[in-house]
Short mmCIF file of C-alpha atoms and ligand atoms in Angstrom, two decimals:
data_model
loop_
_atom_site.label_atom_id
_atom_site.label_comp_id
_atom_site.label_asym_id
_atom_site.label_seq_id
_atom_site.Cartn_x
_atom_site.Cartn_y
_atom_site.Cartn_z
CA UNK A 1 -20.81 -16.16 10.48
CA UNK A 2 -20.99 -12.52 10.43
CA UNK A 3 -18.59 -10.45 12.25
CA UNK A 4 -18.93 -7.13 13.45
CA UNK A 5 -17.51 -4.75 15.84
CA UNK A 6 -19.18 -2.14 18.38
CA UNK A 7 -19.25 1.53 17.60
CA UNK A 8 -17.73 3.94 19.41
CA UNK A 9 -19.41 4.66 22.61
CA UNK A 10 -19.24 8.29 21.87
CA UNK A 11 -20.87 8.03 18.80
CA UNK A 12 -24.01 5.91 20.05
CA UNK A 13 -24.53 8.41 22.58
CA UNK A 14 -24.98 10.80 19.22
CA UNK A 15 -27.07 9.02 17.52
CA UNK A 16 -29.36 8.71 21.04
CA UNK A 17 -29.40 12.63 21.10
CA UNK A 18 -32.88 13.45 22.07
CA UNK A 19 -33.81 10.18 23.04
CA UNK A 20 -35.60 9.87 26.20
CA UNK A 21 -36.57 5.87 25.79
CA UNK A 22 -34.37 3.25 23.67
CA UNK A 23 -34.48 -0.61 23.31
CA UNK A 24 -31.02 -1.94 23.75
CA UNK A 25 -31.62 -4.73 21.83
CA UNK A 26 -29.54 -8.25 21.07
CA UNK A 27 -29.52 -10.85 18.44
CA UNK A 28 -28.45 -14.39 19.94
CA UNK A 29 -27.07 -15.15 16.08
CA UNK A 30 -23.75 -14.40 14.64
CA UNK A 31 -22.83 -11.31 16.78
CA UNK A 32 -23.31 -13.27 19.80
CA UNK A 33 -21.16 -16.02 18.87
CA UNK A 34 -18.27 -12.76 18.02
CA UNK A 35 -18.73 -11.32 21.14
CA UNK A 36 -20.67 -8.09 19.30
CA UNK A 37 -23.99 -7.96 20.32
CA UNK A 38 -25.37 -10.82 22.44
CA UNK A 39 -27.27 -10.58 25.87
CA UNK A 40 -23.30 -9.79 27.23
CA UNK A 41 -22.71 -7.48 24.86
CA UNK A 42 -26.31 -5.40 25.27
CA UNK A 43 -25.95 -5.34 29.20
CA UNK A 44 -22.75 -3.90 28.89
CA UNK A 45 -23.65 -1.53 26.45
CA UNK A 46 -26.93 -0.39 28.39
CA UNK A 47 -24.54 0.48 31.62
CA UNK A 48 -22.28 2.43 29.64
CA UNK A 49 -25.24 4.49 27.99
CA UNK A 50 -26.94 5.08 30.98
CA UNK A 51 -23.72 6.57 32.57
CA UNK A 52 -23.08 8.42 29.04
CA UNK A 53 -26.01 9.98 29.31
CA UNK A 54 -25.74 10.99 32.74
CA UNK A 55 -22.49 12.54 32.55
CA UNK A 56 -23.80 14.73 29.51
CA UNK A 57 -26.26 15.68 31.81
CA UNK A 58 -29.26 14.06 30.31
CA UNK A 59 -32.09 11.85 30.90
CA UNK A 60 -32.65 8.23 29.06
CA UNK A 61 -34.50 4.93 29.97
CA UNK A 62 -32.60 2.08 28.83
CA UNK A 63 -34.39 -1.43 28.24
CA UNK A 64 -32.53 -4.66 27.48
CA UNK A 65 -34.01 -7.41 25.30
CA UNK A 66 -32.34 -9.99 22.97
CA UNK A 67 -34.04 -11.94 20.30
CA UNK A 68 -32.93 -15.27 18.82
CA UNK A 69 -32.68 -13.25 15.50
CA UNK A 70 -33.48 -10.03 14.12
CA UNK A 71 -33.19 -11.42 10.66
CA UNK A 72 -37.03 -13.48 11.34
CA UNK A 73 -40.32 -12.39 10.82
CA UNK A 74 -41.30 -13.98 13.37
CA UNK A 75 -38.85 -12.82 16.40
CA UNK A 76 -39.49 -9.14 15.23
CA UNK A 77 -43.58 -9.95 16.25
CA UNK A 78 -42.80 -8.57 20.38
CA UNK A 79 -41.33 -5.33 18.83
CA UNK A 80 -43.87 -4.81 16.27
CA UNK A 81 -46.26 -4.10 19.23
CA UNK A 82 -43.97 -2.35 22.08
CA UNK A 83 -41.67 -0.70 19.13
CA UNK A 84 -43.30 2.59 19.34
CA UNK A 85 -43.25 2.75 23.31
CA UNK A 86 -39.86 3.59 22.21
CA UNK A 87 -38.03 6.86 20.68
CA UNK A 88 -35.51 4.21 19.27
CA UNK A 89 -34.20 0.96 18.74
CA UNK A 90 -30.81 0.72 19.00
CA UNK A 91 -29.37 -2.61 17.32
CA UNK A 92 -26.71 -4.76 18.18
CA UNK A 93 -27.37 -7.23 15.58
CA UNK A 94 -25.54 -6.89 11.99
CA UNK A 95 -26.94 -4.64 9.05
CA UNK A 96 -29.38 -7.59 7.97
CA UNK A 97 -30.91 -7.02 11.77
CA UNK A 98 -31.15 -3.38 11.31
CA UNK A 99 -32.26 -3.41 8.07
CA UNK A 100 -34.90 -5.93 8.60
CA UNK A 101 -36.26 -4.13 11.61
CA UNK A 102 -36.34 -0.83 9.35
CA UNK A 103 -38.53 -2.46 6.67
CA UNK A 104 -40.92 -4.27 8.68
CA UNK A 105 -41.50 -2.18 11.71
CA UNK A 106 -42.80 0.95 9.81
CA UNK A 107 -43.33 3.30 13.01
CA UNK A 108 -39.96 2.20 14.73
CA UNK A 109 -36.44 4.62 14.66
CA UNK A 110 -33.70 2.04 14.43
CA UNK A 111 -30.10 2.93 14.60
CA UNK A 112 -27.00 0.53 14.62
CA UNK A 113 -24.33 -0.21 17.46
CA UNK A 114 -21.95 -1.88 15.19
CA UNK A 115 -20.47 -1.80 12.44
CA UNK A 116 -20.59 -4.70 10.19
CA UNK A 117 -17.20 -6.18 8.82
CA UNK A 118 -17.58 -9.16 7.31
CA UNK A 119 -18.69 -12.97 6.54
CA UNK A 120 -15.50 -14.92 8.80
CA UNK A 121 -14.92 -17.91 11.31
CA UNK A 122 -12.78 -17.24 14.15
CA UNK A 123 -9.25 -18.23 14.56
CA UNK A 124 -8.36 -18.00 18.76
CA UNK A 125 -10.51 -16.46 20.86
CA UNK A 126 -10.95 -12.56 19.94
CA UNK A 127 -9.45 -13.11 17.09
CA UNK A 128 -12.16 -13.49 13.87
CA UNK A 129 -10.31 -13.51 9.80
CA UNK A 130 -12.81 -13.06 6.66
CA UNK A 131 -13.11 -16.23 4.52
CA UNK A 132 -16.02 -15.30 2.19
CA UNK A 133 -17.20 -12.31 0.40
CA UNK A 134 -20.41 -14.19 -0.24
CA UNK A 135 -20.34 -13.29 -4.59
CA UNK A 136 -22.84 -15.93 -5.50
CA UNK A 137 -20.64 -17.88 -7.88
CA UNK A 138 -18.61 -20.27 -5.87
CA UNK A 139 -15.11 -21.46 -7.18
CA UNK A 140 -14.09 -23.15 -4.01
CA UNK A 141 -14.06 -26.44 -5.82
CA UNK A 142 -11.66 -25.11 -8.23
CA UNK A 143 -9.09 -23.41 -5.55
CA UNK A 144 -8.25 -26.19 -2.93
CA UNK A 145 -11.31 -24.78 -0.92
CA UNK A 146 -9.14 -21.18 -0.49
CA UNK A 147 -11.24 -18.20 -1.02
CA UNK A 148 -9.60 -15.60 -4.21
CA UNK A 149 -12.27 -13.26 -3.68
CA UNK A 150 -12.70 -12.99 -0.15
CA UNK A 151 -8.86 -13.53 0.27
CA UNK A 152 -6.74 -11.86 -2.32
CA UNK A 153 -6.76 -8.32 -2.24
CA UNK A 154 -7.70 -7.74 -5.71
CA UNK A 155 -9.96 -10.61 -5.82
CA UNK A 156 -7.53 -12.05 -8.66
CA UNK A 157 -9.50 -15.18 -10.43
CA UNK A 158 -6.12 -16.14 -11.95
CA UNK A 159 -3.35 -15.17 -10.07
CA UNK A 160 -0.42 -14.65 -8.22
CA UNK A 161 -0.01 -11.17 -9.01
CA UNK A 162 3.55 -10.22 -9.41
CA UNK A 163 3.74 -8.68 -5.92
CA UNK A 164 3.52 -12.43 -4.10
CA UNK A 165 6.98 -12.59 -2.90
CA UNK A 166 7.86 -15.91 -0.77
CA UNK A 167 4.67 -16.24 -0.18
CA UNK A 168 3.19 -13.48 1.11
CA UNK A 169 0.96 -10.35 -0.26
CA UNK A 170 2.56 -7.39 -1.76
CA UNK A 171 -0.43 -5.12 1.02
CA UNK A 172 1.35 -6.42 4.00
CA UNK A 173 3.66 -8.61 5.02
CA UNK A 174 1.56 -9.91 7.56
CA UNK A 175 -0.86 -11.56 4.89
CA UNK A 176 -0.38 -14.71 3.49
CA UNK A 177 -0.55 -14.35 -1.09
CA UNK A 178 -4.04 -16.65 -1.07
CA UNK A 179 -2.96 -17.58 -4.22
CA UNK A 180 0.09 -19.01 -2.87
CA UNK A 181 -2.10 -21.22 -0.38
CA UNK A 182 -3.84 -22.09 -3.60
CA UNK A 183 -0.94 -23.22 -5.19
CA UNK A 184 0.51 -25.05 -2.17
CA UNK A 185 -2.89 -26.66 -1.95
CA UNK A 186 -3.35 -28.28 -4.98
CA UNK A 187 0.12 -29.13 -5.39
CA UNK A 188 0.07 -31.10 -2.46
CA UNK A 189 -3.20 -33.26 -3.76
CA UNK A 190 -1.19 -33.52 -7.52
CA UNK A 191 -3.68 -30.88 -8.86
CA UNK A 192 -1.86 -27.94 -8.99
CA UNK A 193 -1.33 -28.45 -13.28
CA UNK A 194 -5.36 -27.12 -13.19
CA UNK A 195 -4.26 -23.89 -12.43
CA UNK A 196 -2.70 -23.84 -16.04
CA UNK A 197 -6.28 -23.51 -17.33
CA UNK A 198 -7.00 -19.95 -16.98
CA UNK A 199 -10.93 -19.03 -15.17
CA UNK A 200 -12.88 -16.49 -17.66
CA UNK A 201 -14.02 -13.37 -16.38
CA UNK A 202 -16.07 -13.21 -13.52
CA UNK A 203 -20.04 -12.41 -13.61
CA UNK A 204 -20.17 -10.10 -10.94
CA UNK A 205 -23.76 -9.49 -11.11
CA UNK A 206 -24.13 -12.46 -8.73
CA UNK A 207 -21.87 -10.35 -6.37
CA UNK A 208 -24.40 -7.40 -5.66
CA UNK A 209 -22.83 -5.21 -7.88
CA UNK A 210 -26.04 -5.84 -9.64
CA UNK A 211 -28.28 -4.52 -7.26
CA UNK A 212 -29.65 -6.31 -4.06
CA UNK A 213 -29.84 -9.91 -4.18
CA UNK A 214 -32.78 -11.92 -3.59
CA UNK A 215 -33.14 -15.54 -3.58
CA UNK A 216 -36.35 -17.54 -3.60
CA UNK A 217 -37.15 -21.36 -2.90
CA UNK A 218 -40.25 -22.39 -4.99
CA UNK A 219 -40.38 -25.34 -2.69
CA UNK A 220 -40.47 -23.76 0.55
CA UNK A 221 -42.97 -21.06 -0.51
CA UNK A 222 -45.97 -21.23 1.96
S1 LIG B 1 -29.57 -10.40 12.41
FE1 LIG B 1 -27.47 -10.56 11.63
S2 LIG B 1 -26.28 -11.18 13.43
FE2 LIG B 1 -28.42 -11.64 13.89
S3 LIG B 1 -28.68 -13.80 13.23
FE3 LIG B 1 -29.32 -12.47 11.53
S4 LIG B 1 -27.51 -12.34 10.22
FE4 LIG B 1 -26.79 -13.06 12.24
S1 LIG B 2 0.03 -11.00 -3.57
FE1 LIG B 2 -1.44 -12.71 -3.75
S2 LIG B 2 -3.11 -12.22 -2.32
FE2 LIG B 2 -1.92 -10.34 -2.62
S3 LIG B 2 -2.96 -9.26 -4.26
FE3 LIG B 2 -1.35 -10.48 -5.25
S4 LIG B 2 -2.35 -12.45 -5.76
FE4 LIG B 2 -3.70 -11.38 -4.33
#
């Protein structure tokens, strides 16, 4: 899923400057399941702007709504309609949410309340680690399942580096060396002699670098 975090309270209440109406408004997707921006998260967050904005001494309506997904044409219908009742929509759901709500609702301001990190599962409970950098040229199959891009710092297709020492990563000592996982992986399954045969260079045009991505099913096409 993704993960993302909430911005600083003080810094919403900037970006509201001005505003006399705003949509607080949810997505019941993957910042609900991280505790970011479901129906929770947007009550909380619609108390502590109210009270924000009175102790700076000014005046704000605050609605609450949450949609099953702000990534959905068809969710976004409901703010199509009422979106210009309001001076702006403030997002909790990811960058897709906000972005998605900026292209297709023309005469509505949105502006984010988090800040997106990353694509990640959760480990314990508020705690949330980053397994894929979503590149769009999966190796999984040839790593033991371990991510090198996502999970090695420098995204090393052939590695250790020489700063894994005993098996952790020269950036911190907290941080397991991925590529030692890798290692330990395959060994353990009697693979670890396909390592020997060294990956070629990476296309990263599948990785964004190559502009925004866009994907389409012939058939699933209307
Ligand atoms: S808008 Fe973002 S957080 Fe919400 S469901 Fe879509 S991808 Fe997940
Ligand atoms: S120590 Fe391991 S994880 Fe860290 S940068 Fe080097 S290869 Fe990547």
């Amino acid at each position: 899923m993704i993960i993302a975090s909430q911005k600083p309270l003080q810094e919403i209440l900037d970006m509201l400057e001005g505003a006399k109406k705003v949509l607080v408004l949810g997505c019941r997707g993957c910042v609900a399941v991280c505790s970011a921006g479901g129906d929770k998260e947007v009550k909380t967050l619609a108390s502590a702007i109210r009270l924000g904005k009175k102790r700076r001494g000014e005046e704000i309506e605050v609605v609450e709504e949450t949609f099953v997904r702000q990534c959905d044409p068809e969710y976004l219908e409901p703010l199509k309609e009422t979106g210009k009742g309001y001076d702006c929509v403030l997002s909790m759901a990811c960058g897709v949410g906000v972005n998605f709500i900026a292209d297709r609702c023309p005469g509505v301001k949105v502006k984010p309340a988090l800040d997106t990190s990353f694509y990640g599962a959760n480990l314990s409970s508020g705690e949330w680690k980053e397994m894929c950098a979503g590149c769009g040229s999966c190796v999984l199959h040839l790593t033991g399942g371990l991510c090198p891009v996502a999970r090695c710092a420098k995204s090393l297709s052939n590695g250790p580096c020489g700063g894994s020492q005993g098996g952790l990563c020269e950036i911190d000592p907290n941080v397991n060396c991925v590529w030692h996982m890798i290692y330990e992986k395959l060994k353990g399954f009697g693979e670890d002699s396909s390592l020997e045969e060294i990956m070629p260079i990476r296309d990263w045009t599948t990785a964004g670098h190559g502009g925004p991505r866009h994907r389409i099913r012939e058939d699933l096409l209307p």
